[in-house]
Short mmCIF file of C-alpha atoms in Angstrom, two decimals:
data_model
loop_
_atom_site.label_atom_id
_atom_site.label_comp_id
_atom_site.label_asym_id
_atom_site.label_seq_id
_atom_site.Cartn_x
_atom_site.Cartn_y
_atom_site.Cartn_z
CA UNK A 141 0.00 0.00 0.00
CA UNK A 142 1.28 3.42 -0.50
CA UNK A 143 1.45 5.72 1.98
CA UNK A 144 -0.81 8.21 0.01
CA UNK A 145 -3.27 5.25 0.32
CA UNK A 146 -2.50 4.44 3.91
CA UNK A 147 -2.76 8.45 4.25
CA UNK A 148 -6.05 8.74 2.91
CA UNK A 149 -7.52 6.32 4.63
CA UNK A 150 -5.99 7.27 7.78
CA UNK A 151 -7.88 10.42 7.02
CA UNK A 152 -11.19 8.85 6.35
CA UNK A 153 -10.61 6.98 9.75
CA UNK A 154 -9.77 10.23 11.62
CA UNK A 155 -13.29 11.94 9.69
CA UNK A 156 -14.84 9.63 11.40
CA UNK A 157 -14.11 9.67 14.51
CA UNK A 158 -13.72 13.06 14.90
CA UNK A 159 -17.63 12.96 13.91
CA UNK A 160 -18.12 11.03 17.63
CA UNK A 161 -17.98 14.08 19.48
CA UNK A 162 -21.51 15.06 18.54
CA UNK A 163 -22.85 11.55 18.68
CA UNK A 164 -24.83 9.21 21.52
CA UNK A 165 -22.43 6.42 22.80
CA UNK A 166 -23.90 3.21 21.91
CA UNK A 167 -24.72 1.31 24.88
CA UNK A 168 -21.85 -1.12 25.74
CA UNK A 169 -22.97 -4.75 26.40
CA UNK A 170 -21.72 -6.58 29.78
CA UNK A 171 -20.64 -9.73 30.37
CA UNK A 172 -22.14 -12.39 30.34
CA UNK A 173 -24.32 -10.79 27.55
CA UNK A 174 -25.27 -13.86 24.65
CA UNK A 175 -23.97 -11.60 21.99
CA UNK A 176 -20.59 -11.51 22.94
CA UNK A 177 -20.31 -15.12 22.30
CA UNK A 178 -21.85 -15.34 18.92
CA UNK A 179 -19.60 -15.39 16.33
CA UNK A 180 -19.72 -12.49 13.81
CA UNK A 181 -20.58 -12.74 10.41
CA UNK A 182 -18.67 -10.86 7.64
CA UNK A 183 -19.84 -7.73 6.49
CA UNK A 184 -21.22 -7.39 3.09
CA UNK A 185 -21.08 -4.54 0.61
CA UNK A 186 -24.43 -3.81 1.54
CA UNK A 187 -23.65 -3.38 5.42
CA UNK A 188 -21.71 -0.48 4.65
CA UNK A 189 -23.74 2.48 4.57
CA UNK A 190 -25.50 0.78 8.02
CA UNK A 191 -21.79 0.54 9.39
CA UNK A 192 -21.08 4.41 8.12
CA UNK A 193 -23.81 5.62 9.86
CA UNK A 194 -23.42 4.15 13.19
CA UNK A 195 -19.56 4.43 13.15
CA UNK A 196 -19.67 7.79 15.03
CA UNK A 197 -21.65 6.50 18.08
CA UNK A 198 -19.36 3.60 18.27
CA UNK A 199 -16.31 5.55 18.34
CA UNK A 200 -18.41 8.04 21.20
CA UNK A 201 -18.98 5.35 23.46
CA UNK A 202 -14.96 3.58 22.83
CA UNK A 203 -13.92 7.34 24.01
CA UNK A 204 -16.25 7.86 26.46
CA UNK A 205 -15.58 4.96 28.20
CA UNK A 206 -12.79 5.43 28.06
CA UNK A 207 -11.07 2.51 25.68
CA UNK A 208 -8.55 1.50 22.99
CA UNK A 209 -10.92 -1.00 21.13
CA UNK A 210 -14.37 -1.86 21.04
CA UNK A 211 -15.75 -4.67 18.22
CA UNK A 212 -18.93 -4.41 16.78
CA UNK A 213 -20.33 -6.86 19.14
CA UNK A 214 -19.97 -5.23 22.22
CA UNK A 215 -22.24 -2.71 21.05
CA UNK A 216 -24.78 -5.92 20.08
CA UNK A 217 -23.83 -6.23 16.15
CA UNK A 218 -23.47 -9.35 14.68
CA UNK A 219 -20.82 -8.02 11.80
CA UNK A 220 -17.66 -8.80 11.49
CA UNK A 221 -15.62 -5.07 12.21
CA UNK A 222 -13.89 -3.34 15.11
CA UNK A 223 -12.31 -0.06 16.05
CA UNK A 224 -8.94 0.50 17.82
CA UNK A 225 -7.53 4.00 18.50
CA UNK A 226 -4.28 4.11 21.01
CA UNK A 227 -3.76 7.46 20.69
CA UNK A 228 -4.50 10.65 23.24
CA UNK A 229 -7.00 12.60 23.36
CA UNK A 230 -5.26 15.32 21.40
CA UNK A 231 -3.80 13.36 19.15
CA UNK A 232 -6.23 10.28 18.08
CA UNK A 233 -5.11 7.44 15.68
CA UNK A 234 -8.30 5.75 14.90
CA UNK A 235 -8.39 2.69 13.02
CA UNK A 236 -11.59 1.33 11.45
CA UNK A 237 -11.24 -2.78 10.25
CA UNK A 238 -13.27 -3.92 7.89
CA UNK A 239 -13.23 -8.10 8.45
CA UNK A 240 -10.21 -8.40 9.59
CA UNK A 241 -8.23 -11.47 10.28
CA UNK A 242 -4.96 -12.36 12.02
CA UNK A 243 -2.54 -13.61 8.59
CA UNK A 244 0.27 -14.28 10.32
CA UNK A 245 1.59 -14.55 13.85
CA UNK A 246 4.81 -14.61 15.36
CA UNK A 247 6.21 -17.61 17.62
CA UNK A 248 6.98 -15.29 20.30
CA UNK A 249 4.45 -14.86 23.27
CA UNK A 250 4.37 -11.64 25.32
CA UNK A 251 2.25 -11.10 28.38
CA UNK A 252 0.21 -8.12 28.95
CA UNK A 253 -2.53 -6.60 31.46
CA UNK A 254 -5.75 -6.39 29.55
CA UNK A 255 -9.45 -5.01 30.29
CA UNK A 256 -12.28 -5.17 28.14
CA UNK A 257 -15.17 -2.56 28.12
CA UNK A 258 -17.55 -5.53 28.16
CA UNK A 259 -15.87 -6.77 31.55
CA UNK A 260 -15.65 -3.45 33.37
CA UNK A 261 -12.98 -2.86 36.22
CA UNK A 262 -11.53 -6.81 35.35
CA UNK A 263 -8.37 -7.04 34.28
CA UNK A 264 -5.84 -10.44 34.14
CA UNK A 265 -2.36 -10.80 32.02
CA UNK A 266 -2.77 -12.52 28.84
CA UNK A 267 -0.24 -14.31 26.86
CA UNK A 268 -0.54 -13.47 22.77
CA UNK A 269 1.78 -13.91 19.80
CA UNK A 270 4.15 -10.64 19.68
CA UNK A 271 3.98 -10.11 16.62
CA UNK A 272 0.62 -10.39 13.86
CA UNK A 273 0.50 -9.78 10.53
CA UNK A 274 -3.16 -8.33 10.50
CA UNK A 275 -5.16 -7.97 6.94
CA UNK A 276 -8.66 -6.13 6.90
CA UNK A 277 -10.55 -3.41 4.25
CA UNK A 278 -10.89 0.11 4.87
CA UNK A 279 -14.65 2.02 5.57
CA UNK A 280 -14.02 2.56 1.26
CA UNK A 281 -13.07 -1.09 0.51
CA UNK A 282 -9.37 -0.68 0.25
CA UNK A 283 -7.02 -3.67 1.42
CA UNK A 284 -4.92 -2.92 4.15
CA UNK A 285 -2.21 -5.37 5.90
CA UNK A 286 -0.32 -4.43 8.47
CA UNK A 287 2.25 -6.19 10.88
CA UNK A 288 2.19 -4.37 14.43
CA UNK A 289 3.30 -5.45 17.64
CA UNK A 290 3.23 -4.31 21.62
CA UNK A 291 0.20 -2.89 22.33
CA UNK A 292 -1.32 -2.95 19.14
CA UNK A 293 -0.97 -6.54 18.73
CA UNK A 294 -2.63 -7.07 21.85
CA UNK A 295 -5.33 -4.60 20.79
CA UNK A 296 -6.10 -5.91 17.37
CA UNK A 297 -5.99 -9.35 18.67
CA UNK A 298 -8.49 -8.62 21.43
CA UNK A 299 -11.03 -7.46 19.07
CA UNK A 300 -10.50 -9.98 16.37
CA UNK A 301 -10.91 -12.40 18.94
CA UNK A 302 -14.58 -10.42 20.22
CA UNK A 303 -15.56 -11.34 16.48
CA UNK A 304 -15.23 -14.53 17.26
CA UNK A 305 -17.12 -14.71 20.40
CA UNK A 306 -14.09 -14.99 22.40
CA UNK A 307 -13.53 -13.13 25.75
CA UNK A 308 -9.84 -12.12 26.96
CA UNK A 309 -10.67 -14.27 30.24
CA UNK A 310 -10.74 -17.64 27.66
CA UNK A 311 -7.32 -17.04 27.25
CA UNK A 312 -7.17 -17.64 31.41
CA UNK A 313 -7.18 -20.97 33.54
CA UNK A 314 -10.60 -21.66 34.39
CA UNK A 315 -10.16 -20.97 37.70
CA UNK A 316 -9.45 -17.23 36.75
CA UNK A 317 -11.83 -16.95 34.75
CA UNK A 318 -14.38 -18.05 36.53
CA UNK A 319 -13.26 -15.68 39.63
CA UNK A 320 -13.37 -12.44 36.88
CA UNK A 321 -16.69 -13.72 35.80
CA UNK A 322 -18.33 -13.92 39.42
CA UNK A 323 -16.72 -10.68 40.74
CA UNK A 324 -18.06 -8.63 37.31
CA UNK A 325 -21.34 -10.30 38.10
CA UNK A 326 -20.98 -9.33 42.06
CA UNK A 327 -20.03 -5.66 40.87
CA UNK A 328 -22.91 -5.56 38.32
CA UNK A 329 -25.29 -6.89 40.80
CA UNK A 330 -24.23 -4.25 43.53
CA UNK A 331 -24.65 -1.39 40.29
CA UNK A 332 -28.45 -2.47 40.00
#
């Protein structure tokens, strides 16, 4: 891709989500919410102008909450597309994917602390490749593939995995899991 491409859509991305500041977040669904573990089914041609219009609220509640991801599920969509922006405030780096998919992978693990917006206030270490090779089409239908790693190879792999119906506590020993799951619940419970 050339960088007037990656540019471009970079700038599309960045329209966007600079449109969330005068959009309704999307309610955010909680764990253990059935939609977060259907898988997601890839969007069509004809999703797109659906997907356009609700991009802004999506990106309003991701801020808002405040988060680095949020997959279309977690806001109760069954489509296959995600949002990741690790950049501040003042200086956002939105990224919109399009059915993405993990290509490639690298063979070494790193840990991290992750959260999810769907599991509020939980947070474990996760072990993930380093390294992915991630492929996925721009809001305009462009093919993008990027390798990233650190953070954003957590991130992207976090909400690829949402698209699947996965949870970052499945990547835990059930015992951990099952101790995030009943202290969300607990927390949610004591909310109501």
């Amino acid at each position: 891709m050339t960088n007037a491409a990656q540019s471009l859509i970079t700038q599309t991305d960045a329209a966007i989500a600079a449109a969330a500041a005068d959009a309704a977040p999307m309610p955010i669904l909680i764990a253990p919410h059935a939609v977060l573990r259907r898988k997601t089914r890839e969007v069509k041609p004809e999703d797109m102008a659906e997907i356009r219009r609700i991009l802004p609220s999506m990106f309003s509640a991701m801020y808002e909450a405040p988060g680095i991801g949020l997959a279309a599920p977690q806001v109760g969509l069954g489509l296959r597309f995600a949002l990741v922006d690790l950049g501040e405030k003042e200086a956002r780096e939105p990224i919109i994917m399009i059915n993405p998919q993990v290509i490639a992978e690298s063979e070494t693990l790193a840990a991290r602390e992750e959260g999810c917006l769907s599991l509020p206030n939980q947070y474990a270490e996760v072990t993930r490749p380093e390294k992915v090779r991630v492929q996925w089409r721009s809001v305009d239908g462009e093919l993008i593939e990027r390798e990233v790693d650190d953070l954003m190879a957590t991130c992207m792999q976090h909400e690829i995995d949402h698209l699947e119906g996965v949870l970052f506590v499945d990547h835990l020993s059930t015992l951990r899991r099952n101790m995030i799951l009943r202290r969300l619940a607990k927390e949610q419970k004591q909310k109501r």
